[in-house]
mmCIF file of C-alpha atoms and ligand atoms in Angstrom:
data_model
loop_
_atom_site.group_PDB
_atom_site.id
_atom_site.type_symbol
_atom_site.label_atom_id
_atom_site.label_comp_id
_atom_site.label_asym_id
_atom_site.label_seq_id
_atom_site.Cartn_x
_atom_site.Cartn_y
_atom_site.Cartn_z
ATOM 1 C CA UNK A 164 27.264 10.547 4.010
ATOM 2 C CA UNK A 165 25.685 12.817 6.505
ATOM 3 C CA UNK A 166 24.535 10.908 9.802
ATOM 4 C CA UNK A 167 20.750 10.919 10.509
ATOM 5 C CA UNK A 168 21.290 9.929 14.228
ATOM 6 C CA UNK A 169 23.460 8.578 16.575
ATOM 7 C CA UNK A 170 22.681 4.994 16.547
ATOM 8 C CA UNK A 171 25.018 2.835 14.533
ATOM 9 C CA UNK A 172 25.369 2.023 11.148
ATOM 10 C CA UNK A 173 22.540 -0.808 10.198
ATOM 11 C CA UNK A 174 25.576 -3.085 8.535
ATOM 12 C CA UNK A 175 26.889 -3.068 12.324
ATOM 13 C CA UNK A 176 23.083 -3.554 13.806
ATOM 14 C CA UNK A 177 22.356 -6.337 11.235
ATOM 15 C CA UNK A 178 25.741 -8.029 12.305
ATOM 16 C CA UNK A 179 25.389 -7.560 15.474
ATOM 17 C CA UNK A 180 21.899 -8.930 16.115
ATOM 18 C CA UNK A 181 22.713 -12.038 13.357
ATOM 19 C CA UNK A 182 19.451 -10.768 11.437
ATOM 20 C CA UNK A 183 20.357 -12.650 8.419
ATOM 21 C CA UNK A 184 17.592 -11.955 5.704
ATOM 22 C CA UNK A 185 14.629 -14.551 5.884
ATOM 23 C CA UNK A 186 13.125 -14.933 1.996
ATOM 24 C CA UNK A 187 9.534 -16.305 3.573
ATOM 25 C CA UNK A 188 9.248 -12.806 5.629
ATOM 26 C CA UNK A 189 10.141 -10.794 2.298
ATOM 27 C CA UNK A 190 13.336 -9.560 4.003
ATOM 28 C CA UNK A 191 15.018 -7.285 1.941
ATOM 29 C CA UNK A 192 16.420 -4.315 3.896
ATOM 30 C CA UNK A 193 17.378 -0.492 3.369
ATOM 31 C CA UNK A 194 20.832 -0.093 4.697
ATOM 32 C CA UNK A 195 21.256 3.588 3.461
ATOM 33 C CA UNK A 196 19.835 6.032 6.469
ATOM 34 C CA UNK A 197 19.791 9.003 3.673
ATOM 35 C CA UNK A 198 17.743 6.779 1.123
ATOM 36 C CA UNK A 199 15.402 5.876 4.294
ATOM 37 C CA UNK A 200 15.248 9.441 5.725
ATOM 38 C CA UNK A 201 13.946 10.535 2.099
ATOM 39 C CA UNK A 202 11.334 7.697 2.063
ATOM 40 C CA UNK A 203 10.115 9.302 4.941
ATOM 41 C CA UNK A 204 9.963 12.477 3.519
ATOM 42 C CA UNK A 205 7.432 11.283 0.732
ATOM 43 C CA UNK A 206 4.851 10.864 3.160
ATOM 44 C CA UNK A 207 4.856 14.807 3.564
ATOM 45 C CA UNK A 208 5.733 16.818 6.697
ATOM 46 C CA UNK A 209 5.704 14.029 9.260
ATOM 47 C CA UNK A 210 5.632 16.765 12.569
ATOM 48 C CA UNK A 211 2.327 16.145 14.822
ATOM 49 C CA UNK A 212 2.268 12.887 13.007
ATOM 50 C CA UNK A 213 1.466 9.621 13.943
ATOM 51 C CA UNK A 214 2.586 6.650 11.902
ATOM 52 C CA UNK A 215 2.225 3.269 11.236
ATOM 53 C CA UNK A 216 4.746 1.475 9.806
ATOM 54 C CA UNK A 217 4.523 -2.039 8.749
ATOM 55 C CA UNK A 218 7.825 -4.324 9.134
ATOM 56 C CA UNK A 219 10.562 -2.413 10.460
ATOM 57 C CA UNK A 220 12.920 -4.910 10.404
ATOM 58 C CA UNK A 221 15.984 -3.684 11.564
ATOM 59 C CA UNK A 222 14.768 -0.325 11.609
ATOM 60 C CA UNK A 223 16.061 1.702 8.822
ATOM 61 C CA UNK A 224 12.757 3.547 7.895
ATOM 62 C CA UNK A 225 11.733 3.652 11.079
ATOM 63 C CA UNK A 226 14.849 5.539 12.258
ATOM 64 C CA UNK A 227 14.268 7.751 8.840
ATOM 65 C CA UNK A 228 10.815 8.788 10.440
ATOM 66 C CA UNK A 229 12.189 9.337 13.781
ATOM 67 C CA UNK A 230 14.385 11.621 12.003
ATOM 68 C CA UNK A 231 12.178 13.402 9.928
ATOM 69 C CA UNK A 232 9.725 14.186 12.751
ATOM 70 C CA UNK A 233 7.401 12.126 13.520
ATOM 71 C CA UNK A 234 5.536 11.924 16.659
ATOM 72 C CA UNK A 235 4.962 8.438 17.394
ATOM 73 C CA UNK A 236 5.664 5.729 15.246
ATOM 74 C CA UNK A 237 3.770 2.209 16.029
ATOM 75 C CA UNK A 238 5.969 -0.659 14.264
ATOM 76 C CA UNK A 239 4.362 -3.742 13.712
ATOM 77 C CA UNK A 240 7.142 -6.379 13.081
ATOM 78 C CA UNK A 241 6.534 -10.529 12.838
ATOM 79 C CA UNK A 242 10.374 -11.242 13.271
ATOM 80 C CA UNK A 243 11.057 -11.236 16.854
ATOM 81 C CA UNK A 244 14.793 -11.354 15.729
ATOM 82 C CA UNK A 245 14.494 -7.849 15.183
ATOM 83 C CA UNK A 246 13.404 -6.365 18.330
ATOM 84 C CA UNK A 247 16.447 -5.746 19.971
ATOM 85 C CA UNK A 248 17.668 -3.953 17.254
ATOM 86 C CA UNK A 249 14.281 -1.805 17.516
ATOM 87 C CA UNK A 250 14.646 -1.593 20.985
ATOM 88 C CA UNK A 251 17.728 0.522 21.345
ATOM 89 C CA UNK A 252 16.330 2.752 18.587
ATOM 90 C CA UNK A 253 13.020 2.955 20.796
ATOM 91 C CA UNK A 254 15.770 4.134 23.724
ATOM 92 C CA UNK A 255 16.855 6.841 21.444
ATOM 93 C CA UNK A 256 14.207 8.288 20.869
ATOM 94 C CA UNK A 257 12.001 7.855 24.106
ATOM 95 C CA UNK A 258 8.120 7.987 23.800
ATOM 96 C CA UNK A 259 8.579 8.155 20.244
ATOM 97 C CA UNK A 260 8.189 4.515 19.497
ATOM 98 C CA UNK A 261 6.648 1.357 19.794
ATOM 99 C CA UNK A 262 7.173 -1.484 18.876
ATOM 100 C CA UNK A 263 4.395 -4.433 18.545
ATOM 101 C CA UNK A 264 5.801 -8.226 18.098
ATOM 102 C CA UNK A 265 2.773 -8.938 15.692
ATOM 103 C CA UNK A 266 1.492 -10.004 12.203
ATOM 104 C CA UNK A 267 0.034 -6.866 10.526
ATOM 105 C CA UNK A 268 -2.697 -8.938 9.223
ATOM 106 C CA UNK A 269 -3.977 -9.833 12.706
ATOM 107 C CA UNK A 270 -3.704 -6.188 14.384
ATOM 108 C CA UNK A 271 -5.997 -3.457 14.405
ATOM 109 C CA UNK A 272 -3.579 -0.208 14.483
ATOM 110 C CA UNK A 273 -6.395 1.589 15.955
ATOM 111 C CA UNK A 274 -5.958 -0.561 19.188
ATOM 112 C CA UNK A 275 -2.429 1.403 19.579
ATOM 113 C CA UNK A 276 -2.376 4.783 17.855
ATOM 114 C CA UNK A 277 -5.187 7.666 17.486
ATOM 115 C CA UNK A 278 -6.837 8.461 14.289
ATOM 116 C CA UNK A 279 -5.739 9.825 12.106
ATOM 117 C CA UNK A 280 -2.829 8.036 11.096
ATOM 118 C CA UNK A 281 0.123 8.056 8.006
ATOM 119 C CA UNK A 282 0.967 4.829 7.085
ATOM 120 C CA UNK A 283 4.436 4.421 5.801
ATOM 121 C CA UNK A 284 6.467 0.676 4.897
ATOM 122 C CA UNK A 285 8.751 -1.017 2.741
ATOM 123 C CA UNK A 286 5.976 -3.716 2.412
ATOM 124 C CA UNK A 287 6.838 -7.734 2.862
ATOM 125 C CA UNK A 288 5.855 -8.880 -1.150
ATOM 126 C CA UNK A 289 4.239 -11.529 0.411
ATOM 127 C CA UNK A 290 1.400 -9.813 1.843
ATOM 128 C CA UNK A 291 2.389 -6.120 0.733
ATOM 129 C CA UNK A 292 -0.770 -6.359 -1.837
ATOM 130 C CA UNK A 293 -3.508 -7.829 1.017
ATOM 131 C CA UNK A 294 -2.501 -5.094 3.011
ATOM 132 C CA UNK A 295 -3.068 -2.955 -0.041
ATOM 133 C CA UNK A 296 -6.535 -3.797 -0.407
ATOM 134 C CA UNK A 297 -8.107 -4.207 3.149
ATOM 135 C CA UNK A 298 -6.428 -0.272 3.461
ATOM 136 C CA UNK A 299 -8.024 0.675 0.659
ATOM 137 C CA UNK A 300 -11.485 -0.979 1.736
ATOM 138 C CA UNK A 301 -12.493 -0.341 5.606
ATOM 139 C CA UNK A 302 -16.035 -0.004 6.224
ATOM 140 C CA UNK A 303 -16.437 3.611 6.380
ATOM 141 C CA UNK A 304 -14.609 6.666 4.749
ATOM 142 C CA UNK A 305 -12.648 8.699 5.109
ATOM 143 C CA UNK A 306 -10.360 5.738 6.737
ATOM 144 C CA UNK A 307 -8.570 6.067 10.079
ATOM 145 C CA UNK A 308 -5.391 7.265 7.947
ATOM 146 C CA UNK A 309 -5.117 9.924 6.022
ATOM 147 C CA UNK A 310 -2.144 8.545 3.623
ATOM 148 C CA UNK A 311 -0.272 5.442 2.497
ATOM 149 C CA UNK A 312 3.347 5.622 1.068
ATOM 150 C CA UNK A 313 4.290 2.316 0.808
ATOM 151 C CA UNK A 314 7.234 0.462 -1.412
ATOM 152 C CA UNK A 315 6.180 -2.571 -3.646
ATOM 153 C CA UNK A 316 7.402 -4.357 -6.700
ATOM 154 C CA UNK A 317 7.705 -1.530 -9.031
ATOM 155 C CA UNK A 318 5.080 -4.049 -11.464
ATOM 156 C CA UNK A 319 2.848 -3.160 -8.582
ATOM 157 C CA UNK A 320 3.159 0.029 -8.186
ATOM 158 C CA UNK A 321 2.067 0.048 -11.707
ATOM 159 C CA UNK A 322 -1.308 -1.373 -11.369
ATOM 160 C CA UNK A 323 -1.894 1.047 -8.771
ATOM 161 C CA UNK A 324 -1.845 4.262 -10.970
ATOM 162 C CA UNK A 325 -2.440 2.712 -13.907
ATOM 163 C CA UNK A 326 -5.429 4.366 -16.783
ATOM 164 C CA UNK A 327 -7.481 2.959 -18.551
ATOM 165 C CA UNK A 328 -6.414 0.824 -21.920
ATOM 166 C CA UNK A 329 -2.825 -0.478 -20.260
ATOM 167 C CA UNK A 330 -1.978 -4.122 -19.476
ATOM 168 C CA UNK A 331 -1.589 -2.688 -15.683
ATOM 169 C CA UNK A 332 -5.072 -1.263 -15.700
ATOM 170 C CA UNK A 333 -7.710 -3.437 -12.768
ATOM 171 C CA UNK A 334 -8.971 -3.819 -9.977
ATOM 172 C CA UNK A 335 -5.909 -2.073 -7.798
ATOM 173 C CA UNK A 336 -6.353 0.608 -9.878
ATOM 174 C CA UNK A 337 -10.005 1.376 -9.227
ATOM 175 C CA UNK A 338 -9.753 0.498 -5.694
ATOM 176 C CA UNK A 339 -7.113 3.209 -5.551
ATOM 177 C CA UNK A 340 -7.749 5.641 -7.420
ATOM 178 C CA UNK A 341 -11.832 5.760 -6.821
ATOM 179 C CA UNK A 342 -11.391 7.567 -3.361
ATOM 180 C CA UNK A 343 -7.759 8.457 -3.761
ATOM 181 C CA UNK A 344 -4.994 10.238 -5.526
ATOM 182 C CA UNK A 345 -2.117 7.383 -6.014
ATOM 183 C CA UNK A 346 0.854 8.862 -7.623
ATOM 184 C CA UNK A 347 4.505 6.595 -7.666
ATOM 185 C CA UNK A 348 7.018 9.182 -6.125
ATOM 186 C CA UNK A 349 10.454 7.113 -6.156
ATOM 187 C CA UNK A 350 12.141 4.150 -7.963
ATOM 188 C CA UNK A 351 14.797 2.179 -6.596
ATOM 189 C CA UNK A 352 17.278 -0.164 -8.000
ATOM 190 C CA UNK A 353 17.444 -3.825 -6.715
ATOM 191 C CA UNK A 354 20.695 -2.828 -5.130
ATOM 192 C CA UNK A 355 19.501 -0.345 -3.034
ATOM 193 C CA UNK A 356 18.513 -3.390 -1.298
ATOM 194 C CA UNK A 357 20.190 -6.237 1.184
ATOM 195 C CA UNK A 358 19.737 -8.687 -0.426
ATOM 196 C CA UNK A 359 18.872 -7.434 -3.597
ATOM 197 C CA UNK A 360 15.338 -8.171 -4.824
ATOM 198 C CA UNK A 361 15.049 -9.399 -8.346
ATOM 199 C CA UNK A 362 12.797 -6.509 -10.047
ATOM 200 C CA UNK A 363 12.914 -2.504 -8.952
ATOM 201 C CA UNK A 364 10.869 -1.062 -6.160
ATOM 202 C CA UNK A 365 8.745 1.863 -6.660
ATOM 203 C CA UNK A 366 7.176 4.000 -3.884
ATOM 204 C CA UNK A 367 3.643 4.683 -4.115
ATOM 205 C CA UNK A 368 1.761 7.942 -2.212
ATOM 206 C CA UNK A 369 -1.856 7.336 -1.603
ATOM 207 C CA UNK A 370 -3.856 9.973 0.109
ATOM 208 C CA UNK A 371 -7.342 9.520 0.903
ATOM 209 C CA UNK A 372 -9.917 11.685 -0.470
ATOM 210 C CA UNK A 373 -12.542 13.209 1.610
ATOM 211 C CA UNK A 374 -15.287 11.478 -0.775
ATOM 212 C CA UNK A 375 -15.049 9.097 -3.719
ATOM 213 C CA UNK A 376 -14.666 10.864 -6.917
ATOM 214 C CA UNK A 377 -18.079 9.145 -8.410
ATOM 215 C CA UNK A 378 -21.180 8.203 -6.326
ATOM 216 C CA UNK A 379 -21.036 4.029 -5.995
ATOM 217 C CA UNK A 380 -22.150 1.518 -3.451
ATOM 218 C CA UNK A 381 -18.306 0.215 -2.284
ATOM 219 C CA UNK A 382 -19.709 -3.523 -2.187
ATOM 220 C CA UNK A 383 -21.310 -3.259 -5.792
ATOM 221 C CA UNK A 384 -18.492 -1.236 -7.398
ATOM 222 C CA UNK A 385 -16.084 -4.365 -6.014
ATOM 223 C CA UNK A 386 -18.061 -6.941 -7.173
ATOM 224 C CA UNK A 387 -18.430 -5.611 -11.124
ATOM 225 C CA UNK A 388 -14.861 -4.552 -11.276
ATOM 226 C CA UNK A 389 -13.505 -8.257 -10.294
ATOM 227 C CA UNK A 390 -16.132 -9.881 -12.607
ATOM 228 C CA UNK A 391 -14.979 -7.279 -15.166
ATOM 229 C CA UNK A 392 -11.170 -7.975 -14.781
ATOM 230 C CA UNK A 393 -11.664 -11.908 -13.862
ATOM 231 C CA UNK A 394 -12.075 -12.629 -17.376
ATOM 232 C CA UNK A 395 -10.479 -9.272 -18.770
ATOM 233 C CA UNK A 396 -10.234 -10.143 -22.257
ATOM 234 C CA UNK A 397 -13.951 -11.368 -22.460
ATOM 235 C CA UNK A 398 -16.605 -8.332 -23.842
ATOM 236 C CA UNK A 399 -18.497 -7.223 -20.832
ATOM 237 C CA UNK A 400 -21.601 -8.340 -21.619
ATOM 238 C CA UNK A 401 -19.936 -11.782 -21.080
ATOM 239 C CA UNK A 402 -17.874 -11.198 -18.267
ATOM 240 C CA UNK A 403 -20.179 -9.673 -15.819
ATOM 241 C CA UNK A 404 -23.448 -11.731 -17.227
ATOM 242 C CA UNK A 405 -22.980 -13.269 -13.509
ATOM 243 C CA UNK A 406 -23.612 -9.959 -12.160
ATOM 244 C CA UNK A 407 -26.868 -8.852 -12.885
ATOM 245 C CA UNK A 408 -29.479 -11.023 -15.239
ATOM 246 C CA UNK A 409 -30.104 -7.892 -17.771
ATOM 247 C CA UNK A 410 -26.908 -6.845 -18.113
ATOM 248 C CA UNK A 411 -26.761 -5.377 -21.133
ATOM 249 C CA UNK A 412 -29.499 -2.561 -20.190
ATOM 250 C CA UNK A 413 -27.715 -1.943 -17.617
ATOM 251 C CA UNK A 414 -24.380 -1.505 -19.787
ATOM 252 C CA UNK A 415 -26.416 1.167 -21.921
ATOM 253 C CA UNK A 416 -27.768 2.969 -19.256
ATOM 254 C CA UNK A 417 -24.090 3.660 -18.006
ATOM 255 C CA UNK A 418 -23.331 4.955 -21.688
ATOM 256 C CA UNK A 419 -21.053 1.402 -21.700
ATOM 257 C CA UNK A 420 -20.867 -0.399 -25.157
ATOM 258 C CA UNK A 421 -21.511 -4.305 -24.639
ATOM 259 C CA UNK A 422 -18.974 -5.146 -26.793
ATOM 260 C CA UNK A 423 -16.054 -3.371 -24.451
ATOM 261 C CA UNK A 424 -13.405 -4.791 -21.960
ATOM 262 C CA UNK A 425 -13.019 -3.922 -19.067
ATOM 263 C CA UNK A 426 -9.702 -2.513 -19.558
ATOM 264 C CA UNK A 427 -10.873 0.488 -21.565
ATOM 265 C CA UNK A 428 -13.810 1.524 -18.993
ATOM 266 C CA UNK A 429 -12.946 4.248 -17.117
ATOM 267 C CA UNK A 430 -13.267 4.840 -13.501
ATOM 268 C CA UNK A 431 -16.216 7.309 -13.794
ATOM 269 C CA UNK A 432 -18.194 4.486 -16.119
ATOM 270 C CA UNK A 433 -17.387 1.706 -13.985
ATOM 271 C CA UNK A 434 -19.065 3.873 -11.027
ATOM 272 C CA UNK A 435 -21.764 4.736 -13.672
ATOM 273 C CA UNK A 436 -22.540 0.782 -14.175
ATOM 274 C CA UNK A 437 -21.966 -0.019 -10.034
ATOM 275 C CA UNK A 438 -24.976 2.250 -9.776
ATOM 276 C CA UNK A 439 -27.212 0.877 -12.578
ATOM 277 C CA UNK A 440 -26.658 -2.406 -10.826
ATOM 278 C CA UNK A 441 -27.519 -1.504 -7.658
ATOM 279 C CA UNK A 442 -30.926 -0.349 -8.835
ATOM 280 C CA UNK A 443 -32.050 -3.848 -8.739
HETATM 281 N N1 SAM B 1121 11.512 -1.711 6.907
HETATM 282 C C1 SAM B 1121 12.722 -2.497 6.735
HETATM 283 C C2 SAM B 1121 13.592 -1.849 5.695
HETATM 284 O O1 SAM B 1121 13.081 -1.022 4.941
HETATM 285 O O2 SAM B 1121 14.776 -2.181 5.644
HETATM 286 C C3 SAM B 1121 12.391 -3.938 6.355
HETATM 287 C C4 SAM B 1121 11.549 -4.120 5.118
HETATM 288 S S1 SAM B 1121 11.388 -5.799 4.593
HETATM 289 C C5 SAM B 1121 10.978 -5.525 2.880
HETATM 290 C C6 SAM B 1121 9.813 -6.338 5.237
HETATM 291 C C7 SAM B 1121 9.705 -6.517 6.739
HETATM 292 O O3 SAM B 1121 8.373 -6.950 7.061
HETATM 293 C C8 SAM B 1121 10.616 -7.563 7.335
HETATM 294 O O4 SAM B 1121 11.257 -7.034 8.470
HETATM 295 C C9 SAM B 1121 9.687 -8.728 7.729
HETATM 296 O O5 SAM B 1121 10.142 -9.474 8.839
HETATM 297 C C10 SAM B 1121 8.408 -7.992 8.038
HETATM 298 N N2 SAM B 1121 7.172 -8.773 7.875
HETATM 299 C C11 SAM B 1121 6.923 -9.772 6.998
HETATM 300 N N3 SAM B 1121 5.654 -10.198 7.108
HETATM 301 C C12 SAM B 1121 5.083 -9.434 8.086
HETATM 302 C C13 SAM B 1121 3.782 -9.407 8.660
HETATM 303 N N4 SAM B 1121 2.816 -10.228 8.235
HETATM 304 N N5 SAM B 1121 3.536 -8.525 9.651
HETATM 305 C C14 SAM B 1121 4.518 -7.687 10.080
HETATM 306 N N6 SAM B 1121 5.771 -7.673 9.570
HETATM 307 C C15 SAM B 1121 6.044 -8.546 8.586
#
């Protein structure tokens, strides 16, 4: 195995710093600088680049996007266990990297790096799908970053790209793929992990589009896909009778049969229908 850089193995850093995985903080960590060095090189050419990347840990990603290029990488990490560990790769790689002792949930990133940004993580499960969501929501677009490759449950990864008329097809879905292209790029084994997760992991690429694909208020579209997918197997005309109080003329006017599930609506109806709803 090739070295990426000069800093020790991460078996020896792990050791050293006693950063026994922690379950509650989703610890599972990449030990393999090659695997972590070609994470890094999903999120595209990484030179000029500024990056985000959620829970470092002990720093196996974030020395892959050292590695591969990157500007400045801003690593938000809860575990203060770990910064030592991040701190001597911060000393290798001077102005390159910072480190913030913080939950992601509670930061702004904007506070500490310029837009536009790449995100790039092996996500916590724990709050790997929140993340998800408020990334894929901010109040104006195009968002401060201009792409998200990001490792989840491979089940998650899934709903992500998933088309209409699979089990896997929702809300994530929607949310991604309505101002995005969200394609899964990698799948790892749970023993490319320490410890070893119980399902596979799947990388997912997300890269913001300059406009949504279909016209839709972002508030409206929201609110009929989680009425839609709230009671999934329900016809529509059912399901998202909370929604508006003549729902089924608005279901016709969107060319949508009142009969359907959600499930089988594509993303270009479900915009249709946001639209029809907002007319009220
Ligand atoms: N990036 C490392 C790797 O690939 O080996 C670690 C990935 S591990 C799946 C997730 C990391 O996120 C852990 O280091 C954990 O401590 C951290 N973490 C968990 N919850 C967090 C949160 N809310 N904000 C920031 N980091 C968090």
């Amino acid at each position: 195995m090739s070295a990426i850089d000069k800093l020790p193995p991460l078996r020896e850093v792990i050791a050293e710093h006693g950063l026994s995985a922690k379950k509650q903080l989703g610890q599972n960590f990449l030990l393999d600088l090659n695997l972590t060095a070609k994470i890094a090189r999903a999120a595209g050419d990484l030179s000029g680049c500024d990056v985000l990347e959620v829970g470092p840990g002990p720093g196996g990603l974030t020395r892959g996007l050292l590695a591969e290029g990157a500007r400045h990488v801003l690593a938000v990490e809860k575990d203060a266990r770990c910064l030592p560990a991040l701190a001597e790769i911060a000393d290798a790689y001077p102005g390159r990297l910072t480190v913030l002792n913080a939950d992601a949930l509670e930061i702004d990133p904007l506070d500490h790096i310029p837009a536009p940004y790449k995100v790039v993580a092996n996500l916590p499960y724990n709050v790997g799908t929140e993340l998800l969501v408020r990334w894929l929501t901010p109040a104006a677009w195009p968002p401060a970053w201009e792409s998200l490759t990001l490792m989840f449950q491979k089940e998650v990864a899934e709903r992500i790209v998933a088309q209409p008329g699979s089990k896997a097809y929702g809300r994530l879905a929607i949310l991604a793929q309505w101002r995005c292209e969200a394609r899964i790029v990698m799948t790892l084994p749970p023993e490319a992990f320490t410890p070893p997760p119980k399902v596979h992991s799947s990388v997912v690429r997300i890269t913001a589009l300059p406009e949504p694909r279909f016209p839709a208020d972002a508030a409206t579209l929201s609110r009929v896909v989680a009425a839609g997918f709230n009671q999934r197997r329900k016809m529509l005309r059912a399901s998202l009778r909370g929604v508006a109080p003549n729902i089924e003329d608005k279901l016709a006017a969107a060319g949508i049969a009142p009969t359907a599930r959600a499930e089988e609506i594509s993303l270009e109806k479900f915009c249709a229908l946001a639209r029809e709803v907002a007319k009220d």
